[in-house]
XYZ file of C-alpha atoms in Angstrom:
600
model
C -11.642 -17.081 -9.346
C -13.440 -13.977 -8.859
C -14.076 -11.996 -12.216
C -12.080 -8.691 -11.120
C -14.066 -5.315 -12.045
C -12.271 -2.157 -11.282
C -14.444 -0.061 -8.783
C -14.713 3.009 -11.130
C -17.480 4.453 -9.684
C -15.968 4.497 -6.210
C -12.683 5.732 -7.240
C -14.094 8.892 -8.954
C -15.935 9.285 -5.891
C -12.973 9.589 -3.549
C -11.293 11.396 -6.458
C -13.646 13.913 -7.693
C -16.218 14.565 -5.271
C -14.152 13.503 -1.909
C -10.792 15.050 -2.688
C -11.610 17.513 -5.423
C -8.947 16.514 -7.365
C -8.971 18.901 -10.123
C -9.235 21.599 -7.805
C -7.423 20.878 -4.885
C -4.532 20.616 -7.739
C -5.419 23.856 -9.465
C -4.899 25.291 -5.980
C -1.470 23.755 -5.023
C 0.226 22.268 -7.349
C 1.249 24.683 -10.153
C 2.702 22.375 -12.694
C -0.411 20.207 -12.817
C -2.969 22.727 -13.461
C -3.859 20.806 -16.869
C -5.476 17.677 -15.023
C -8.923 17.053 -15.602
C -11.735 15.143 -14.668
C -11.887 13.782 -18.043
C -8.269 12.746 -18.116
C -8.207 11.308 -15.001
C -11.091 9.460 -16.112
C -9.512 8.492 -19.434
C -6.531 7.161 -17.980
C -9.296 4.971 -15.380
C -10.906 3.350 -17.828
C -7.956 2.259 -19.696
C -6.730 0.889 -16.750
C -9.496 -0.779 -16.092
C -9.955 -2.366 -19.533
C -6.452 -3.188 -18.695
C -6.625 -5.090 -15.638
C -9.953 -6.897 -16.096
C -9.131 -8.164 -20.016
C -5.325 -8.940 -19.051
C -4.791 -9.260 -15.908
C -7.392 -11.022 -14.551
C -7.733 -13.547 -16.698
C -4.049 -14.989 -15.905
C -4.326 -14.311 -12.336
C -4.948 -17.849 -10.943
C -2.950 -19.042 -13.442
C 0.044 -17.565 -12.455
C -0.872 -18.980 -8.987
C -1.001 -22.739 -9.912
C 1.642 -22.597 -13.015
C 3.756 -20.421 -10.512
C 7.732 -19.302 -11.856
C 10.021 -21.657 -12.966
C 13.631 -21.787 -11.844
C 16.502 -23.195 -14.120
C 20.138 -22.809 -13.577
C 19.812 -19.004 -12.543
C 17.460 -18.338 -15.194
C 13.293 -17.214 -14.103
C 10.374 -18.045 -16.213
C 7.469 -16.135 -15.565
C 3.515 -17.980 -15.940
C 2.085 -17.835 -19.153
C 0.598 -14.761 -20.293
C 2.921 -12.328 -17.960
C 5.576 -11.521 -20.226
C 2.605 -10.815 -22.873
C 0.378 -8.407 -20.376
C 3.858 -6.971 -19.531
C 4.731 -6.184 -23.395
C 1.137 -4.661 -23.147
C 1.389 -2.723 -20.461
C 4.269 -0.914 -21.664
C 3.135 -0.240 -24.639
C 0.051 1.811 -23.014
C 2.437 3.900 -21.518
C 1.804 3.034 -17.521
C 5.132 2.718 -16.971
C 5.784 6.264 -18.193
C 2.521 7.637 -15.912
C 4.253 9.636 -13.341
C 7.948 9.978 -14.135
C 10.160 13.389 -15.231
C 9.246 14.339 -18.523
C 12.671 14.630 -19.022
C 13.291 11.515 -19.201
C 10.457 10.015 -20.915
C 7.613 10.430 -18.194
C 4.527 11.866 -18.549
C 4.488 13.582 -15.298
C 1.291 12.962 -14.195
C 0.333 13.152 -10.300
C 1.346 10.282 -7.824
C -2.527 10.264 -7.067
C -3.395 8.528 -10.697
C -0.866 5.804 -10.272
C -1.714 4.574 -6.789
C -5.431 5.273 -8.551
C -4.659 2.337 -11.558
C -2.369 0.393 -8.730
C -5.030 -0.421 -7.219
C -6.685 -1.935 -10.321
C -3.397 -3.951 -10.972
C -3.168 -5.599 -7.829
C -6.429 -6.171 -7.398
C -6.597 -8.005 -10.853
C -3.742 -10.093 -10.472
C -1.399 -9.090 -7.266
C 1.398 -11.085 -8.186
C 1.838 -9.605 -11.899
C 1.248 -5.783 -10.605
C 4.742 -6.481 -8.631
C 6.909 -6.681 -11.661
C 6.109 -2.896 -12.587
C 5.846 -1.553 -8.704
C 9.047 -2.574 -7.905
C 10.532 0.038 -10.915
C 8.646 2.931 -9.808
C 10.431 2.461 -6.630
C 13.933 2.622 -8.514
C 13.062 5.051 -10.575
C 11.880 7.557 -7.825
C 15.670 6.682 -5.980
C 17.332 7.505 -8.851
C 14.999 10.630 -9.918
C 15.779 11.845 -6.677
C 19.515 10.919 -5.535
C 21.174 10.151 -8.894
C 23.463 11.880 -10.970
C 22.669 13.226 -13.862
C 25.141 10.882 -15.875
C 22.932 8.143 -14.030
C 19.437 9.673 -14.876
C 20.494 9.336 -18.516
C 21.997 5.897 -18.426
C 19.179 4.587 -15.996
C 15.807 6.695 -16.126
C 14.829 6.503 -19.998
C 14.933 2.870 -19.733
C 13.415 2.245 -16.967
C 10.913 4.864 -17.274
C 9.624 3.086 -20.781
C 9.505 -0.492 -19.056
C 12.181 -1.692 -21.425
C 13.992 -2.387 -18.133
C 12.645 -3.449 -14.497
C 14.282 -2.570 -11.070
C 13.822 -3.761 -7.357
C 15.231 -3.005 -3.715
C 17.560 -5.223 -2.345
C 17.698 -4.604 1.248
C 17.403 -8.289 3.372
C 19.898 -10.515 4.282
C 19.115 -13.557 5.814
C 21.125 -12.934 9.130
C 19.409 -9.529 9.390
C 16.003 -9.296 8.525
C 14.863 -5.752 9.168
C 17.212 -4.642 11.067
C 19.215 -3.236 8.307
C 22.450 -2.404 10.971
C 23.193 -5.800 10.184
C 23.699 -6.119 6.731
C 27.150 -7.647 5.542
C 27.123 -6.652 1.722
C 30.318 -5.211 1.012
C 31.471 -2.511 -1.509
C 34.956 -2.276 -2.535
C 36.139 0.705 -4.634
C 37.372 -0.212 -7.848
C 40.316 1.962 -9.880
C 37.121 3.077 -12.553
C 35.382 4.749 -10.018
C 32.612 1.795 -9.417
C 32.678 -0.250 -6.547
C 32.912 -4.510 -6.663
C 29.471 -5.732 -4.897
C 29.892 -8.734 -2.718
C 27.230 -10.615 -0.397
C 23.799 -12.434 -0.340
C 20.131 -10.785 -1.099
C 16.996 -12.442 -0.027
C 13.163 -11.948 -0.366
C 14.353 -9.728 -3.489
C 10.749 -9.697 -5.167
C 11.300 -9.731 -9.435
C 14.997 -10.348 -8.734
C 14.943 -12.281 -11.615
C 12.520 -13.122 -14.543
C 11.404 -12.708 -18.589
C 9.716 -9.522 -19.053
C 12.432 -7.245 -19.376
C 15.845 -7.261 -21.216
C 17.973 -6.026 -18.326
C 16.874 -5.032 -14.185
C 18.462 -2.588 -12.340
C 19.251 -3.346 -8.981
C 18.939 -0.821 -6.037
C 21.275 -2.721 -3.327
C 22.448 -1.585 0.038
C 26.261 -2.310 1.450
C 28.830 -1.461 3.727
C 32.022 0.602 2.070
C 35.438 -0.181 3.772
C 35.928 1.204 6.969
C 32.510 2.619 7.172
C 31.178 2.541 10.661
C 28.704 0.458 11.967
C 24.957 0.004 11.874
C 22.484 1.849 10.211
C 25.155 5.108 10.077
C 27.657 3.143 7.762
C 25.180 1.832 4.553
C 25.784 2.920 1.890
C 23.434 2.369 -1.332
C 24.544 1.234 -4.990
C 22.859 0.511 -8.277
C 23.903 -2.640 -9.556
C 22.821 -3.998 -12.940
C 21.743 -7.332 -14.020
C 24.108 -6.585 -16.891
C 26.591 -4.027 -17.571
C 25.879 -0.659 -19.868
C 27.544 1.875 -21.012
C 27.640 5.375 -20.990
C 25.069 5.474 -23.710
C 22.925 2.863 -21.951
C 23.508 -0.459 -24.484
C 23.569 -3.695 -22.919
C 27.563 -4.864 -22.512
C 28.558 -8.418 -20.895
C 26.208 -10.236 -17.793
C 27.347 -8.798 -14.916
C 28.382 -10.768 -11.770
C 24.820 -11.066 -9.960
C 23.324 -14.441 -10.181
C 19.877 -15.232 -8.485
C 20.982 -19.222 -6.829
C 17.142 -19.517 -5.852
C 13.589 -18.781 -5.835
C 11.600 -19.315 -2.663
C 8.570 -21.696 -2.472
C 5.991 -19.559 -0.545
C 2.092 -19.712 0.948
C 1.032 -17.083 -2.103
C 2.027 -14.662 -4.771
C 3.398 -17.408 -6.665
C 3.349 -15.761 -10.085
C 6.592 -13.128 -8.769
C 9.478 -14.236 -8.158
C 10.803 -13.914 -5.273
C 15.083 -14.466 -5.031
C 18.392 -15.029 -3.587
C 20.625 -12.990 -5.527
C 24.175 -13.814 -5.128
C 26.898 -10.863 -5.571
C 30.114 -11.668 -6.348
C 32.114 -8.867 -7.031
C 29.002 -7.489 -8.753
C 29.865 -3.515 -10.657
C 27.794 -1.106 -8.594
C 27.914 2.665 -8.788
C 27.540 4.794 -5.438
C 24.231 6.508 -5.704
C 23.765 9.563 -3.316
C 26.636 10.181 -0.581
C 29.172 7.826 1.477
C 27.269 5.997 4.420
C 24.257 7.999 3.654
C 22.627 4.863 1.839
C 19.583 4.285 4.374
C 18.704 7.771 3.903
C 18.344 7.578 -0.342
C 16.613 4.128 0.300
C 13.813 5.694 2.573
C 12.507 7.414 -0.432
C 12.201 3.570 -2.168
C 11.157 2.195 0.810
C 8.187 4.982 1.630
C 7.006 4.526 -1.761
C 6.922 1.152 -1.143
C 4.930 1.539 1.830
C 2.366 3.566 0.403
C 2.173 0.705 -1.946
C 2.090 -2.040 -0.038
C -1.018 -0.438 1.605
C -2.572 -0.478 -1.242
C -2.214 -3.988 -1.579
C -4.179 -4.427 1.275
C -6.956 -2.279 0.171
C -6.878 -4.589 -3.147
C -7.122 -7.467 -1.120
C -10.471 -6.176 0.328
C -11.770 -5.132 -2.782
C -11.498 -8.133 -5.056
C -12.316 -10.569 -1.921
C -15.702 -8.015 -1.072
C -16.315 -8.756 -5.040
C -16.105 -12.308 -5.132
C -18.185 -12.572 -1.760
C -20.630 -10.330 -2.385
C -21.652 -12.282 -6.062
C -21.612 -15.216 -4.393
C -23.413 -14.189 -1.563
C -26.665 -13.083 -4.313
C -26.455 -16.768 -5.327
C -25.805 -19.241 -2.909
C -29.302 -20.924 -1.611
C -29.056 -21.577 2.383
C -31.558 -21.896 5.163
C -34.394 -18.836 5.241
C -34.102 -15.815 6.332
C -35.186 -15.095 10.118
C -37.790 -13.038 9.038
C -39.684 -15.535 6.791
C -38.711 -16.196 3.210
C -37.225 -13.505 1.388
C -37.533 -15.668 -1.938
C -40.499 -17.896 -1.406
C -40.084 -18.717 -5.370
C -36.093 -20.598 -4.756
C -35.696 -23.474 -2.685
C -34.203 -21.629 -0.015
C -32.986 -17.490 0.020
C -29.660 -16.496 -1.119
C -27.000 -16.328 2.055
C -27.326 -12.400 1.578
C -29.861 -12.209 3.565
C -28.981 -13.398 7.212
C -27.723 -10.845 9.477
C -23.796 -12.564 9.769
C -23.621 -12.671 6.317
C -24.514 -9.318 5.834
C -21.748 -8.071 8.378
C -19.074 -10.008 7.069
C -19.914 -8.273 3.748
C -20.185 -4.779 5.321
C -16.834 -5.073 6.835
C -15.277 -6.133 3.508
C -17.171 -3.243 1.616
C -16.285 -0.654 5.009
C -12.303 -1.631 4.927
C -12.154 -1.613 1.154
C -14.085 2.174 0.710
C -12.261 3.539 3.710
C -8.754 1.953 2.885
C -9.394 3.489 -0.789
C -10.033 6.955 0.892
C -6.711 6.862 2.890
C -4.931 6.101 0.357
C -5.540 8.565 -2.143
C -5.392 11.145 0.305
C -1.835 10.258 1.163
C -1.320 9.971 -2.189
C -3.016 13.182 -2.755
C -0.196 14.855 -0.276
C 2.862 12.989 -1.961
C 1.747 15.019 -4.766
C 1.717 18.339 -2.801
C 4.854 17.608 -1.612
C 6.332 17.011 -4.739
C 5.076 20.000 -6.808
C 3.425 22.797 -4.211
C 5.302 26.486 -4.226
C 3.818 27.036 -1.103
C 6.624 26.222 1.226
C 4.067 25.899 5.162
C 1.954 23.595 2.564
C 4.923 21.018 2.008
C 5.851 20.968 5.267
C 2.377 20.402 6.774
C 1.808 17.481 3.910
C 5.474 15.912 4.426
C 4.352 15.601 8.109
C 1.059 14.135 7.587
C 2.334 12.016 5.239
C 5.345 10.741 8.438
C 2.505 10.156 10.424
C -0.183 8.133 8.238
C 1.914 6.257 6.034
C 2.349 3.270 8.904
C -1.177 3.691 9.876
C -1.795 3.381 5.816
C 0.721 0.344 5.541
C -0.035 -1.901 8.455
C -3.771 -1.172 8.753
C -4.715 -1.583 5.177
C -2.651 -4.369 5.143
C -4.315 -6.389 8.390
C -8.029 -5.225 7.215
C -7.087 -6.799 3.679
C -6.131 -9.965 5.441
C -9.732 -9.835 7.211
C -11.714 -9.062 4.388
C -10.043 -12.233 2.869
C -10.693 -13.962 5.688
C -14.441 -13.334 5.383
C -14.027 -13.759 1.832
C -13.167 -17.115 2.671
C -16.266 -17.349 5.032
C -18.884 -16.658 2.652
C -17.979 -19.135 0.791
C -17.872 -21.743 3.178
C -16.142 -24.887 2.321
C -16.172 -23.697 -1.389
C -14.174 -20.978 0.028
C -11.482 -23.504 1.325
C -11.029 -25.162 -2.374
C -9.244 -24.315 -4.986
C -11.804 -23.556 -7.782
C -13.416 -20.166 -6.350
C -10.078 -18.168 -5.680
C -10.819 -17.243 -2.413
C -8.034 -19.211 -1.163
C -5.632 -17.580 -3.148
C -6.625 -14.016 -2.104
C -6.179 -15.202 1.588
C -3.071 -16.342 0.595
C -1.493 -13.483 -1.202
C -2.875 -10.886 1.179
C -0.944 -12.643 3.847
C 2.605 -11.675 2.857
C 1.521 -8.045 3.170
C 1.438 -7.597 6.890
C 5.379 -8.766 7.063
C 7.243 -7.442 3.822
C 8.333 -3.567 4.048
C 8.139 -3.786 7.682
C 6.057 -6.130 9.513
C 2.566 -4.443 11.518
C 4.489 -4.591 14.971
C 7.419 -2.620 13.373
C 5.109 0.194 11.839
C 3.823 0.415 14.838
C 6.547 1.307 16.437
C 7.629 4.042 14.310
C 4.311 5.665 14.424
C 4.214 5.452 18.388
C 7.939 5.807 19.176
C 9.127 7.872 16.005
C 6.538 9.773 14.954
C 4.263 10.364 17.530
C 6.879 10.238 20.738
C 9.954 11.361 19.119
C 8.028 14.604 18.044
C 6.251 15.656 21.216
C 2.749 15.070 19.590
C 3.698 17.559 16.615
C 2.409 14.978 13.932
C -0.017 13.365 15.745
C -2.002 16.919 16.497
C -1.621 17.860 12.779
C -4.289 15.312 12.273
C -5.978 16.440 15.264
C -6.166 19.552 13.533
C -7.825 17.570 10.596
C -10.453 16.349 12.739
C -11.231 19.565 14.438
C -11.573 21.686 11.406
C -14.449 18.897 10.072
C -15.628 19.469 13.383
C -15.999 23.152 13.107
C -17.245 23.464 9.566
C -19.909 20.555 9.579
C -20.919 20.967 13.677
C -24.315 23.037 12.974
C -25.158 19.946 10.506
C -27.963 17.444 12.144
C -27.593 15.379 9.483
C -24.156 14.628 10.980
C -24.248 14.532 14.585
C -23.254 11.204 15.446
C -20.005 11.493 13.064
C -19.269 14.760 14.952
C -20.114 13.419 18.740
C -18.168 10.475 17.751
C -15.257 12.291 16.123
C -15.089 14.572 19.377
C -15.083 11.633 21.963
C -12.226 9.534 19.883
C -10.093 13.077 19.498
C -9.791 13.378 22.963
C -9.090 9.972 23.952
C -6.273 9.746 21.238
C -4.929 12.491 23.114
C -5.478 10.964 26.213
C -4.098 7.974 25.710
C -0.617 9.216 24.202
C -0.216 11.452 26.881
C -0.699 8.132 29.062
C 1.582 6.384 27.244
C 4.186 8.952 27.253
C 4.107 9.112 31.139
C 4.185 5.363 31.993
C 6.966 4.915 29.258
C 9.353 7.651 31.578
C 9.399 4.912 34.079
C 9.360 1.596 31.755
C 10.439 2.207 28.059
C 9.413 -1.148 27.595
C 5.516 0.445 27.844
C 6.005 1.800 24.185
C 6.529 -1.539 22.799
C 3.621 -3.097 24.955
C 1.124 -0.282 23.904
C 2.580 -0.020 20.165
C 0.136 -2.079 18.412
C -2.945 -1.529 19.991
C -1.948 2.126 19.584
C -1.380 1.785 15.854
C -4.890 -0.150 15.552
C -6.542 3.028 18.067
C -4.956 5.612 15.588
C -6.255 3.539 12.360
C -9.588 3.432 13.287
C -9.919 7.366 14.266
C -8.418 8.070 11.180
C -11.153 5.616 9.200
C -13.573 7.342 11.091
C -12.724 10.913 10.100
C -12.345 9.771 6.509
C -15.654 8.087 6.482
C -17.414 11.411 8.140
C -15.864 12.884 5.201
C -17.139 10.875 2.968
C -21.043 10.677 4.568
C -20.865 14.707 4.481
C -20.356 14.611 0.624
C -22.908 11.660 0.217
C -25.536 13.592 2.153
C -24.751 16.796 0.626
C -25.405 14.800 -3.263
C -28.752 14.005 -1.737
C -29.986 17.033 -0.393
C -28.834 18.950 -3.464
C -30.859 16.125 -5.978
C -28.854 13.551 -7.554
C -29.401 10.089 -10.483
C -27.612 8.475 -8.406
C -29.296 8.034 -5.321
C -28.613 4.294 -4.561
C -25.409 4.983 -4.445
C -25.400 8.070 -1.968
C -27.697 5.586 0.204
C -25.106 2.962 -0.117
C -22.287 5.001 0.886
C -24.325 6.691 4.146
C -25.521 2.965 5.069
C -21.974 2.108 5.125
C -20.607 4.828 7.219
C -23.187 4.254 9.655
C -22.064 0.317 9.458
C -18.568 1.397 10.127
C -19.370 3.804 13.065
C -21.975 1.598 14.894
C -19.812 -2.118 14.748
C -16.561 -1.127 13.636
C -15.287 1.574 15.476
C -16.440 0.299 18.996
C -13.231 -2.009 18.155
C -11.364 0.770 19.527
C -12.744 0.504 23.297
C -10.814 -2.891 23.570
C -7.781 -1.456 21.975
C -7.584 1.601 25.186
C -8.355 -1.172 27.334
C -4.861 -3.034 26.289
C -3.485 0.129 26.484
C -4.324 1.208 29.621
C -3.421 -2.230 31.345
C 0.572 -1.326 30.599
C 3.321 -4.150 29.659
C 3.504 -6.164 32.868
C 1.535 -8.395 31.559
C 3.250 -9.108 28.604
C 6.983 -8.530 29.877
C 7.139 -10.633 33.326
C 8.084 -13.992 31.953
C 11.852 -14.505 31.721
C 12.942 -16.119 28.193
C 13.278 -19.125 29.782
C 10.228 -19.609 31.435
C 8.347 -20.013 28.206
C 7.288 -23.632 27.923
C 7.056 -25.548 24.969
């Protein structure tokens, strides 16, 4: 298994010198004016010496050992409930949550920051604590305060764990369809009744109780998405003081048997007259769960960038060692038998894509995180808005294309390797694996795409969509008169205006054939990703070349990060040309078979 090491030096770079961080903060959000460099740094490094001493080392462990199932009851793989008992004693549970409560109410930005660490050390572990933050944001934000205090503290110190419980096996993600029923009870709670599946940490060891955020269907409420309500449901009762009273009646009947991420458990949980307690309004439920389910988004993307990361890792060593052939050139290493792999040209891009997708998926998403933060805490009212909407309009970019390039950097993780790659030993397999699952869970790639084409980019008359035009345009105004970056700005200009082009396309055709937005959606969403990749990586070449020019100790890795912009505009970014060209050749194609006409 690849030995994780947390990219520290990478992360401070998008941080610190991409971001500005401790200024851009200063600037906008007023309660955070005490965050540092040298705390953010701090709390890195522990995370790091976290996630490679830990977590890590029971990573593909938990894979092969996997959770055992017993009459209801989960066992986690050995070491988990351990690193968990760790991890809360550090305090990461605590990281960003209301003070109030318990939190320490540091910035959104720092946890997606360690996040990354977690799931790139050992995915399936770093689940367990993600799927709390999600609760305790719902609750934080829709709960009353008689269910902050019951709920938050607990939560908030790890001593409990939540999750979402949205799917039903009849409905999939088209919530509408959910059956769970709440019935009001004479106490004021309502009696929870239906199946959950795909509930990841639905059950398991680490924690004394979990708190379950569940969607239903009140009496009389009216159909579809308009009449869900949502409901927090614990694995055993409390009361008003938050002590642990008799098991309440939600039983997980199952654990599913999946390709990866065998270390979480993923369940059926049965309700069966469950206690629940309404949180936010009556048939408002879908609207309260959005907040979960953005988080969750945001960090299911960064899943993908940690699959990208830890499989670039693992290549890239082995890649230095592995003897093969000689290079075209002439030998490279005339003392070895033959030159390390590293040095023939398909090698090298495989590599370059992994190291591209991992830097530029690391980039987007601390900048959304970056603007979750502003939302949160900025006084400056045009600033929230203009963040909120950026953040509607990149967050399925964020989610489905760091998810897909993770699944192709494991995929040329996998490559490198070579048979080795295909066994068992290495690891490589099991990234591959895990990575997998995060193209379909918190809506699948084809779904995101549709919001971001029909939703957000559609539904708004280009408003969202042209305020990251507006992104581009200002980098193309201040850095313009810069040779050093005329490519990135020719580039940059060209894209822009075919982005434009081709939604105003879209938008025509799909007046006359609705069924064009669904054709276009996903080559749309992959067009968008890749513009936005590009302005982040013009970004990031504009600091890189600035550090040089101005004299810098660190020149290799200045070099490093220029040679890989240049990499991702000159092999990567031409992948957009095929994308317009699906486009532009509209859904008859893919619409003018009749059901039945498919053969099998």
């Amino acid at each position: 298994m690849p030995l994780y090491k947390a990219p520290l030096r990478d992360m401070q770079f998008v941080l610190h010198e991409m971001l500005n961080t401790e200024e851009t903060y200063q600037q906008f959000l007023n309660d955070q004016n005490e965050l540092s460099r040298e705390l953010i740094n701090q709390y890195l490094q522990a995370g790091a010496d976290f996630c490679e001493n830990e977590l890590a080392p029971i990573n593909q462990n938990g894979d092969q050992q996997g959770c055992l199932f017993d009459h209801g009851k989960v066992t986690t793989p050995k070491g988990f409930k351990e690193a968990y008992q760790k991890y809360t004693a550090l305090g990461f549970t605590s990281l960003t949550a209301d003070p109030e409560y318990g939190g320490q109410g540091l910035p959104t930005l720092l946890r997606i920051a360690i996040s990354e660490m977690l799931c790139g050390a050992n995915w399936a572990w770093a689940m367990y604590p993600g799927l709390s933050h999600g609760a305790m944001r719902t609750i934080e934000h829709h709960g009353t305060e008689q269910q902050k205090q019951i709920y938050l503290s607990k939560l908030i110190s790890g001593i409990w764990t939540g999750t979402m419980c949205l799917t039903e096996s009849h409905a999939g993600s088209d919530l509408g369809l959910i059956r769970t029923k709440a019935e009001p009870n004479a106490d004021g709670s309502y009696a929870i009744t239906g199946e959950k599946i795909f509930i990841s940490a639905g059950e398991h060891d680490l924690a004394e109780n979990i708190i379950h955020i569940v969607l239903a269907r009140l009496p009389q409420a009216p159909a579809g998405t308009k009449g869900i309500s949502l409901f927090i449901v614990p694995k055993f009762n409390v009361d008003d003081s938050g002590n642990l009273q008799d098991r309440n009646k939600v039983v997980c009947s199952a654990i599913e048997h999946k390709m990866g991420i065998h270390g979480n458990a993923t369940c059926v949980l049965n309700f069966d007259g469950a206690k629940g307690f309404l949180i936010g309004s009556e048939n408002r439920g879908l609207n309260c769960m959005f907040t979960f389910m953005n988080t969750a988004r945001i960090g299911t993307a960064v899943q993908g960038l940690a699959a990208s990361e830890i499989s670039f890792q693992g290549a890239l060593n082995y890649a230095k060692e592995r003897l093969a052939m000689r290079a075209l050139t002439g030998a490279k290493y005339p003392e070895k038998n033959a030159d390390p792999i590293i040095v023939h040209p398909a090698v090298r891009s495989m590599l370059m894509t992994q190291k591209a997708f991992s830097e530029g998926g690391r980039a987007l998403a601390y900048f959304l995180a970056q603007h979750v933060d502003i939302v949160e805490n900025t006084h400056n009212p045009e600033q929230k808005i203009h963040s909120d909407e950026l953040l509607a309009f990149l967050t399925p970019i964020a989610k489905a294309f760091l998810t897909e390039s993770g699944n192709e950097s494991a995929k040329h993780g996998v490559q490198i390797f070579g048979g080795h790659g295909f066994i068992v030993e290495h690891g490589m397999e099991q990234i591959a694996r895990d990575a997998r699952i995060s193209t379909l869970y918190e809506g699948t790639t084809e779904i995101q795409s549709l919001d971001l084409l029909a939703r957000k980019v559609l539904k708004s008359e280009g408003k969202l969509l042209n305020n990251m035009i507006d992104l581009i345009d200002q980098f193309i105004a201040t850095h313009q008169s810069n040779p050093a970056l005329v490519t990135y700005i020719t580039t940059l200009t060209e894209l822009k205006q075919q982005w434009l082009s081709i939604t105003q396309h879209i938008s025509v055709q799909a007046q006359q054939n609705p069924e064009e937005i669904g054709a276009a959606s996903v080559d749309y969403l992959y067009f968008s990703s890749y513009v936005v990749f590009a302005y982040l990586w013009a970004r990031m070449a504009q600091v890189a070349e600035q550090k040089l020019n101005d004299g810098t100790q660190e020149e290799k890795f200045y070099r490093a990060k220029l040679a890989t912009a240049q990499f991702f505009f000159e092999k990567l970014l031409h992948r957009t040309k095929s994308h317009a060209a699906s486009i532009q050749s509209g859904a008859k194609a893919v619409m003018q078979l009749d059901p039945d006409d498919f053969a099998f």
